[in-house]
Short mmCIF file of C-alpha atoms in Angstrom, two decimals:
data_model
loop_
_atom_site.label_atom_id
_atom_site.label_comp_id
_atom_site.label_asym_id
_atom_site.label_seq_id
_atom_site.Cartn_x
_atom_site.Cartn_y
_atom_site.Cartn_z
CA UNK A 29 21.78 -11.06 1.50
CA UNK A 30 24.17 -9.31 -0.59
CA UNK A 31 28.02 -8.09 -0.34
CA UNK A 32 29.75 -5.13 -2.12
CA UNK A 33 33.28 -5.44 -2.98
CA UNK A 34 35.37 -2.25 -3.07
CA UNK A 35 38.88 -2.86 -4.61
CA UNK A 36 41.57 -0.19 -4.64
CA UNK A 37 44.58 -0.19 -6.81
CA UNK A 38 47.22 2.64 -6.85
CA UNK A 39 49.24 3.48 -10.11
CA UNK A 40 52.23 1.19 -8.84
CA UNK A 41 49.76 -1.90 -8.47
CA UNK A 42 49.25 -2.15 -5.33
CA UNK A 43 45.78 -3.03 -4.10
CA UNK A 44 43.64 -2.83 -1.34
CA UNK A 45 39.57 -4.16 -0.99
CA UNK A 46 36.91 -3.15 1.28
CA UNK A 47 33.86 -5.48 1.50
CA UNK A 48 30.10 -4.64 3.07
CA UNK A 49 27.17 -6.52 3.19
CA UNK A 50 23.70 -6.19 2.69
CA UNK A 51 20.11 -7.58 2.52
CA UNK A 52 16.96 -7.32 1.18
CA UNK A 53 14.18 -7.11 2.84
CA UNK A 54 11.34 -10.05 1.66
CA UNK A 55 10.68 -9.81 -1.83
CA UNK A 56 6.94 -10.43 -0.77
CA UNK A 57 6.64 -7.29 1.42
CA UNK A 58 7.68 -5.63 -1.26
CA UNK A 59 5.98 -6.46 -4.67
CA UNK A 60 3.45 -4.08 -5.35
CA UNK A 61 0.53 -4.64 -7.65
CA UNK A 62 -1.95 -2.72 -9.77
CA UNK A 63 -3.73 -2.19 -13.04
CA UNK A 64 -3.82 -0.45 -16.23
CA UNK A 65 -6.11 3.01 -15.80
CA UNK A 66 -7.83 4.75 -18.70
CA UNK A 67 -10.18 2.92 -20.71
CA UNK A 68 -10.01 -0.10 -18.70
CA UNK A 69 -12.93 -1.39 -16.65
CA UNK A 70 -12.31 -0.66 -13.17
CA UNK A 71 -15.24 -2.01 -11.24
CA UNK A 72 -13.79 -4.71 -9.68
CA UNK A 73 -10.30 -2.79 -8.77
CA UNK A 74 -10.27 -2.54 -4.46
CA UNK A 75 -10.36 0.70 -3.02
CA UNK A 76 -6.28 0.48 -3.15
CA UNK A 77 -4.18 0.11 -6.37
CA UNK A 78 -1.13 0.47 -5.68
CA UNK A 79 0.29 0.49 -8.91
CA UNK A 80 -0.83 2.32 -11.67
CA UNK A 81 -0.23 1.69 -15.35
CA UNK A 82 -0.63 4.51 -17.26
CA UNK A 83 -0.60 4.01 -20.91
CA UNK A 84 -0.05 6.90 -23.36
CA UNK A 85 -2.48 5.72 -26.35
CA UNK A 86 -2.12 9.26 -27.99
CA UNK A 87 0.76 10.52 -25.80
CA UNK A 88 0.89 12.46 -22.51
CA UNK A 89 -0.69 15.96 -21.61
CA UNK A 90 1.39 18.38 -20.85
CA UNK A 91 0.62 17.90 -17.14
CA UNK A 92 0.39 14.43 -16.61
CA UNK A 93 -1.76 14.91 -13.45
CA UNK A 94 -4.95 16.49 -15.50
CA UNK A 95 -4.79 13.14 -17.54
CA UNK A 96 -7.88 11.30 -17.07
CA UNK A 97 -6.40 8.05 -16.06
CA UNK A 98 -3.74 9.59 -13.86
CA UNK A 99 -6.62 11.18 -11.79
CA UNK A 100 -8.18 7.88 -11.41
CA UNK A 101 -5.09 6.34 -10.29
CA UNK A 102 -4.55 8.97 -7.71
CA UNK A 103 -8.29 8.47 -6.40
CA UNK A 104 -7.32 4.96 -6.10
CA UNK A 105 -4.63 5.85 -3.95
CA UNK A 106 -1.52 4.58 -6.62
CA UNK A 107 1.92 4.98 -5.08
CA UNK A 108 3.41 3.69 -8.72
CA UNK A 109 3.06 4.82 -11.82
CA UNK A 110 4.82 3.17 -15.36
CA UNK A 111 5.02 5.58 -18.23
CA UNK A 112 6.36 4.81 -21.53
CA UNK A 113 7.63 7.22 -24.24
CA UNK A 114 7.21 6.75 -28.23
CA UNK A 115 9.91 8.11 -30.24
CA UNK A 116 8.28 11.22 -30.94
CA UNK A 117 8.37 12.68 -27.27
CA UNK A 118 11.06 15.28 -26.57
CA UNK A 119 13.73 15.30 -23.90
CA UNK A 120 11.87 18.38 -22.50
CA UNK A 121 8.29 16.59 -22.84
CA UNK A 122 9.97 12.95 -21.23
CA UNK A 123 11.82 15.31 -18.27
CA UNK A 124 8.35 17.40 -17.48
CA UNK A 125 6.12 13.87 -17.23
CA UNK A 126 8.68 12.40 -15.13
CA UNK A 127 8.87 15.28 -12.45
CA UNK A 128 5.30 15.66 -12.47
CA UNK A 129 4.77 12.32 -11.41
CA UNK A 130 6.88 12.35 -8.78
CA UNK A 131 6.17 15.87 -7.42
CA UNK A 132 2.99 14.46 -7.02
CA UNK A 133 4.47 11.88 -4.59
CA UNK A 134 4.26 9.11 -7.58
CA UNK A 135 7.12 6.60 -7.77
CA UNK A 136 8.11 6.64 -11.37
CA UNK A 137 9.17 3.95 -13.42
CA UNK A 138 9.72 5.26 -16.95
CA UNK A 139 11.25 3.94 -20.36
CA UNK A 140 11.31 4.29 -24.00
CA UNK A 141 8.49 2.89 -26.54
CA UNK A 142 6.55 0.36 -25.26
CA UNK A 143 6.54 -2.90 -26.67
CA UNK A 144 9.16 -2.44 -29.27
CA UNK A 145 8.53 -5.89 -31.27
CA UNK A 146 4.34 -4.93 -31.38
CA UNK A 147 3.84 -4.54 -34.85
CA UNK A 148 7.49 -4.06 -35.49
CA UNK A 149 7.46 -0.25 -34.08
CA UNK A 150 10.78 0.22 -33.57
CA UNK A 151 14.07 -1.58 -34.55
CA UNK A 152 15.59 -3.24 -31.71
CA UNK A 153 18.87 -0.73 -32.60
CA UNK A 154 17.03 2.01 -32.76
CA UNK A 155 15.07 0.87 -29.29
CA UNK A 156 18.49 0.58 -27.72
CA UNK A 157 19.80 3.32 -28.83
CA UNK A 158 16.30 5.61 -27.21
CA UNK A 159 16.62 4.07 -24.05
CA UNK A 160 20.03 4.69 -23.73
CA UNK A 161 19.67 8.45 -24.61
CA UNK A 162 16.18 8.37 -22.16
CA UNK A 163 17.67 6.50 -18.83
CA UNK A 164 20.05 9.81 -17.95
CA UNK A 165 17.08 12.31 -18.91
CA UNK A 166 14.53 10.21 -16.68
CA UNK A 167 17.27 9.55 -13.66
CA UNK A 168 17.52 13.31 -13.57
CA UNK A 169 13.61 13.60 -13.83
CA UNK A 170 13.26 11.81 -10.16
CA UNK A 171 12.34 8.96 -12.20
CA UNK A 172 13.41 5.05 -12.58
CA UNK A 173 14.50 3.65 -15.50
CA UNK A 174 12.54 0.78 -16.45
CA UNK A 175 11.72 -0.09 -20.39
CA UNK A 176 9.71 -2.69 -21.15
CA UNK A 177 9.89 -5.54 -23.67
CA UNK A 178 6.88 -8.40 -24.71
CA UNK A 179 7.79 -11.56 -23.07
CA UNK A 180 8.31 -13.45 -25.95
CA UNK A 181 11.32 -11.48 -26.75
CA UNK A 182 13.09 -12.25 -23.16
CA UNK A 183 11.67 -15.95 -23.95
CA UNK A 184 13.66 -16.17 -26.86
CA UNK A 185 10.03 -17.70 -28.68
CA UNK A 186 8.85 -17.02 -31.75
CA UNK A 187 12.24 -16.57 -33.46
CA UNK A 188 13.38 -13.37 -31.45
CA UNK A 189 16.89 -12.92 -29.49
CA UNK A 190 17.13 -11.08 -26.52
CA UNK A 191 20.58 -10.05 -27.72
CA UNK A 192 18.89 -7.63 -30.30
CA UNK A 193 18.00 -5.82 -27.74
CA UNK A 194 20.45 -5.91 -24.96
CA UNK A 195 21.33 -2.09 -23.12
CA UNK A 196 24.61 -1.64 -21.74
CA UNK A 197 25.06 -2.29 -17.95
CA UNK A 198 24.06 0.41 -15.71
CA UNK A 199 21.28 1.93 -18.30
CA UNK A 200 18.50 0.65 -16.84
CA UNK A 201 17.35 0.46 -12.69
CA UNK A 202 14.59 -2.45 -13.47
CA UNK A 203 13.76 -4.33 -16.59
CA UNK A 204 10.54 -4.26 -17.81
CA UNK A 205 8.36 -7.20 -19.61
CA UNK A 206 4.51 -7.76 -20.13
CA UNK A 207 2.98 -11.13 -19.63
CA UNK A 208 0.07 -13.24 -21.25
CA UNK A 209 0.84 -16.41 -20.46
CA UNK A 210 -2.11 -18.09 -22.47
CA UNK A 211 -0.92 -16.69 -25.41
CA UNK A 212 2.25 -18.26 -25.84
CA UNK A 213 3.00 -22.36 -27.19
CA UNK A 214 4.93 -23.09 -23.43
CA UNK A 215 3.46 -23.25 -19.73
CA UNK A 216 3.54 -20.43 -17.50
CA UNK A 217 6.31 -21.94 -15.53
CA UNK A 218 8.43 -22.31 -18.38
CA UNK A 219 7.85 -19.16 -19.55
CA UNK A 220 9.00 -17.23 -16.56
CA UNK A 221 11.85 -19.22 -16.24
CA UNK A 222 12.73 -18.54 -20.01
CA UNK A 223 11.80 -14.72 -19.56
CA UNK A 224 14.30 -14.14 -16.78
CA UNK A 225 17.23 -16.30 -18.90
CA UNK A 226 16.80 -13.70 -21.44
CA UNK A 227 16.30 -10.62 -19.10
CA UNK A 228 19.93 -11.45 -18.14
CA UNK A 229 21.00 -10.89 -21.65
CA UNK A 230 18.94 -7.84 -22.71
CA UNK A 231 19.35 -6.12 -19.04
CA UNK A 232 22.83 -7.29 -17.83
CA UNK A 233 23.80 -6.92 -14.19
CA UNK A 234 19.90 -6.31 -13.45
CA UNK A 235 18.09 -8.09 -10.75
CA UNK A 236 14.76 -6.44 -10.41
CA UNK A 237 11.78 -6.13 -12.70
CA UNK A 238 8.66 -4.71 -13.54
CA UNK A 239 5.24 -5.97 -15.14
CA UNK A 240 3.79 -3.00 -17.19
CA UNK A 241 0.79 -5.27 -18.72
CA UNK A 242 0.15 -9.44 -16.87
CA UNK A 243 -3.19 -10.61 -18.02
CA UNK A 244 -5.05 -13.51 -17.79
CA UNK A 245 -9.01 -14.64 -18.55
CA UNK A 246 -11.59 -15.57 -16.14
CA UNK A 247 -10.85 -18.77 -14.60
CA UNK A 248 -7.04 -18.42 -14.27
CA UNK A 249 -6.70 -17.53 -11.03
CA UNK A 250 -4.22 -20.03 -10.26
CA UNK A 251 -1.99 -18.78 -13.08
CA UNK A 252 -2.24 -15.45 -11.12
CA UNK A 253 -1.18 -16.94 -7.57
CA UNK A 254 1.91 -18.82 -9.29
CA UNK A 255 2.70 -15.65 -10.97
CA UNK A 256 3.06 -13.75 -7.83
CA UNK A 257 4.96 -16.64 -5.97
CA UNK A 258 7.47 -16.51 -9.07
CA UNK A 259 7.77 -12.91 -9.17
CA UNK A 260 8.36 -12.69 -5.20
CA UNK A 261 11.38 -15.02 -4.90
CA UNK A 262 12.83 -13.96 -8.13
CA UNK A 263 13.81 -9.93 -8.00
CA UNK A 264 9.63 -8.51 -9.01
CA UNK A 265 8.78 -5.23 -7.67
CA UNK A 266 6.08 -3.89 -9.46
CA UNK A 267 3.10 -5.67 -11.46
CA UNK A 268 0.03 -4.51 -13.34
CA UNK A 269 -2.82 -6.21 -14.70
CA UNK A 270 -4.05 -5.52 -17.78
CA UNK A 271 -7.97 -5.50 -18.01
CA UNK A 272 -8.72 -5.74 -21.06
CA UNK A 273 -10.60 -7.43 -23.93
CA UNK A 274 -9.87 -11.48 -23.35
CA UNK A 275 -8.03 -10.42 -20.36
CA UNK A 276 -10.61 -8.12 -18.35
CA UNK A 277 -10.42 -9.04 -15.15
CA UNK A 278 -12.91 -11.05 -13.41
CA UNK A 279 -14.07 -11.44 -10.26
CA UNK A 280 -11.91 -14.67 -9.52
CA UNK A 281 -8.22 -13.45 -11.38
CA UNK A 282 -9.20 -9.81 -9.43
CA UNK A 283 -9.40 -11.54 -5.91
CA UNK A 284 -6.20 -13.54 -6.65
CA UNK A 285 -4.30 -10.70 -8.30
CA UNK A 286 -5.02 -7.83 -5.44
CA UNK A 287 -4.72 -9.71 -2.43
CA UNK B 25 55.95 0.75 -0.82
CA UNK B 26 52.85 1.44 1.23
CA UNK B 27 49.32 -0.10 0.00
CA UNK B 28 46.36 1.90 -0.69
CA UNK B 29 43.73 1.44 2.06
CA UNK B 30 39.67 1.53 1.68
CA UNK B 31 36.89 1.31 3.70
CA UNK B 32 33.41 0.98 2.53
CA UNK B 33 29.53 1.75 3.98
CA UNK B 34 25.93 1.27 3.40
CA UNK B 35 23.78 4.00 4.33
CA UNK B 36 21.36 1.05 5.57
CA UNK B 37 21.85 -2.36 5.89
CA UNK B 38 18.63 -3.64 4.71
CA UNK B 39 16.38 -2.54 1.70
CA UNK B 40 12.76 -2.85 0.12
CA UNK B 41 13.50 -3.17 -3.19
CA UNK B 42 13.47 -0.75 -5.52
CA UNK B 43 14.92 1.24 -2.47
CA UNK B 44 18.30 3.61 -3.08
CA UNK B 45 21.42 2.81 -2.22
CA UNK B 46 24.46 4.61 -1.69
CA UNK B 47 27.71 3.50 -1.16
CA UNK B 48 30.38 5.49 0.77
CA UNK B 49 34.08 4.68 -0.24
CA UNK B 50 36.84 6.20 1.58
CA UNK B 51 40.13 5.76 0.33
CA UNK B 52 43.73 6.73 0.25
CA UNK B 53 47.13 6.46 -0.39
CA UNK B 54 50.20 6.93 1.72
CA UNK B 55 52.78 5.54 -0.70
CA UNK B 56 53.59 8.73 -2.00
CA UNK B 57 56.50 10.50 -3.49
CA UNK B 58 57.82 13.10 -1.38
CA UNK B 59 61.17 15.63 -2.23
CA UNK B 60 62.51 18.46 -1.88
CA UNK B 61 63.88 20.98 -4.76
CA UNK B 62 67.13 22.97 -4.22
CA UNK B 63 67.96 26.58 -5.96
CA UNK B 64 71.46 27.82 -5.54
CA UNK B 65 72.03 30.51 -8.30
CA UNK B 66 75.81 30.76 -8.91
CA UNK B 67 76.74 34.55 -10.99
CA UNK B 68 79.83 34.81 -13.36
CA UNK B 69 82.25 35.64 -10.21
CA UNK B 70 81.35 32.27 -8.56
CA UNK B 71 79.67 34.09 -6.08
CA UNK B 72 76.04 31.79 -4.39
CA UNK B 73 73.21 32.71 -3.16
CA UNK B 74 71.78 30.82 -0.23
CA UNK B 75 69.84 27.99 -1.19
CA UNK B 76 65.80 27.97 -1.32
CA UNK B 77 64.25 24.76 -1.17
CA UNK B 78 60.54 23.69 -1.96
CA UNK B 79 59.02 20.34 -0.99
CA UNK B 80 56.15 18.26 -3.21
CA UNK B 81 54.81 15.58 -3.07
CA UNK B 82 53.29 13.38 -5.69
CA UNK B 83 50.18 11.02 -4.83
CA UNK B 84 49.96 7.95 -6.38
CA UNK B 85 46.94 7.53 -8.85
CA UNK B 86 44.07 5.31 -7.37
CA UNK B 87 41.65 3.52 -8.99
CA UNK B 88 38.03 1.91 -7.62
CA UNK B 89 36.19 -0.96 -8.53
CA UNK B 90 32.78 -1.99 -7.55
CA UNK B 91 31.24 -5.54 -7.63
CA UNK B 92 28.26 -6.58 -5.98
CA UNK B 93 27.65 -10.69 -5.42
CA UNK B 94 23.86 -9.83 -5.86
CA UNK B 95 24.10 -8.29 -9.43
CA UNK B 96 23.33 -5.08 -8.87
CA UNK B 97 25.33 -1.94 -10.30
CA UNK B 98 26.36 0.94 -8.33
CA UNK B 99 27.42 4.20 -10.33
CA UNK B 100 29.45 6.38 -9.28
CA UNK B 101 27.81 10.02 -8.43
CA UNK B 102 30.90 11.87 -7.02
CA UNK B 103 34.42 11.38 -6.20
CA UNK B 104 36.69 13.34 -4.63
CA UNK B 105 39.80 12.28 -4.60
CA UNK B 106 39.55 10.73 -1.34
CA UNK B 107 35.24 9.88 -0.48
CA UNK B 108 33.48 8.59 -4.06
CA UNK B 109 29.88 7.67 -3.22
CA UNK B 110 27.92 5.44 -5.54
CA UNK B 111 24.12 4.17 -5.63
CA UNK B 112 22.27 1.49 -6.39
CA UNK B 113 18.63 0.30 -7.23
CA UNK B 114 17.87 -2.39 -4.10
#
């Protein structure tokens, strides 16, 4: 439950307010989950993913819809997709990807480059500065604004700040993050907790989140389920796994991440 | 001195999330400054001329603010003068 405050003053200080409430219906309901497309192994994905992440490893076509993986997302029925765009793409190529996606009936959650901090990419200004310039372009598109960061940047590990990296209130409609929780020195549960103390310092003001990229080894499945009880009471909408290398997804982490 | 008065509304009351949501304000303002100009024009003789009057009114200048107790931020898409709507990311 939620309550919006409306507060009118006139130019000779005299005030009135206006207050409405709201809620939200269960977190639960309402996460969605999928899995990276393209050269991912996809055998043991159901005959429904709902979400669909769809990574750009040399950039976009210009119709997103002939791309390979977007066709196999659509075939298994995604409702979701989250694009990324590198530096390089153009306000014309970043508007065109958006509206394709959701003329095709995709809910799009879009943001600058990926991963800023992977192999030091981008500068955490110059990161800001993109996404702030992006969010209008992708609004406009149809699309939502949701860039992603690694976790250990929210987490504060490794000797990163959050602050670097903070967008101004308003710029963003979810924050984004991508998860491997066996690669980092603290538990899972600490982790998350850690990841959402700095999401309220990067993404100010913003409740609900994304998972571009979770992933996990055979044998974790547990990890998985306390993952998705986490996510579910704390503001996640959308979550993808990411089957790949030491994370492809078996068939225990597969039957506890798409139930 | 009259106060401003507002009135505000969901367009639902519950939302997934990730849902839109819009926010209706209505607002206005009756504390403002009415009057009424007089013209008499007066010529060298002393003669006048009827008077002609003309009547404004000034409105007072209001202001919104938005705050939501779950954290969310609602930007304002139009406004009026008198209706601003806003939305939201549920």
């Amino acid at each position: 439950m939620g309550s919006v405050t409306v507060k009118v003053t006139d130019s000779g200080g005299h005030t009135a307010s206006s207050s409405v409430s709201y809620s939200i219906l269960s977190q639960t309901a309402g996460v969605l989950y999928g899995a990276n497309f393209g050269d991912a192994t996809q055998t043991l994905y159901p005959a429904s993913v709902p979400v669909a992440r769809i990574f750009p490893s040399s950039g976009y076509p210009a119709d997103l819809m002939t791309m390979a993986s977007v066709k196999q997302a659509v075939a298994k029925k995604a409702k979701a997709v989250i694009l990324d765009f590198p530096a390089s793409a153009t306000d014309a190529q970043v508007t065109a990807t958006v509206k394709q996606a959701v003329a095709a009936g995709l809910e799009c959650w879009a943001g600058g480059t990926h991963e800023p901090e992977h192999g030091n990419k981008m500068s955490a200004a110059d990161w800001v500065d993109q996404n702030v310039h992006l969010a209008p372009i992708i609004r406009a598109a149809g699309g939502k604004v949701a860039p992603i960061l690694q976790s250990a940047t929210l987490a504060s590990l490794q000797g990163r700040n959050p602050a670097d990296y903070a967008l101004p209130k308003g710029t963003v409609d979810a924050w984004g993050t991508d998860i491997y929780p066996l690669t980092k020195a603290i538990p899972q549960a600490q982790l998350l907790t850690a990841i959402l103390a700095g999401a309220k310092i990067a993404f100010p003001g913003v409740a609900s989140w994304i998972v571009g990229e979770y992933g996990v080894p055979a044998g974790n499945a547990q990890l998985i389920k306390d993952f998705k009880t986490f996510g579910a009471a704390n503001g996640l909408l959308r979550a993808a796994f990411w089957s790949q290398a030491d994370t492809v997804l078996a068939a225990d982490t597969a039957a506890a991440w798409f139930v | 001195m009259a106060t401003p008065t507002v009135s505000a509304s969901l367009d639902k009351p519950s939302y997934a999330p990730g849902d839109k949501m819009t926010l209706t304000v209505s607002y206005a303002d009756a504390d403002n400054d009415a009057g009424t100009v007089t013209v008499i024009v007066t010529d060298a003789e002393g003669n006048k001329s009827d008077p002609v009057t003309a009547a404004y009114n000034i409105a007072d200048t209001e202001t919104l603010a938005v705050t939501d107790d779950g954290g969310r931020t609602f930007k304002k898409v139009s406004d009026n003068g008198s209706v601003a709507v806003y939305t939201a990311t549920a």
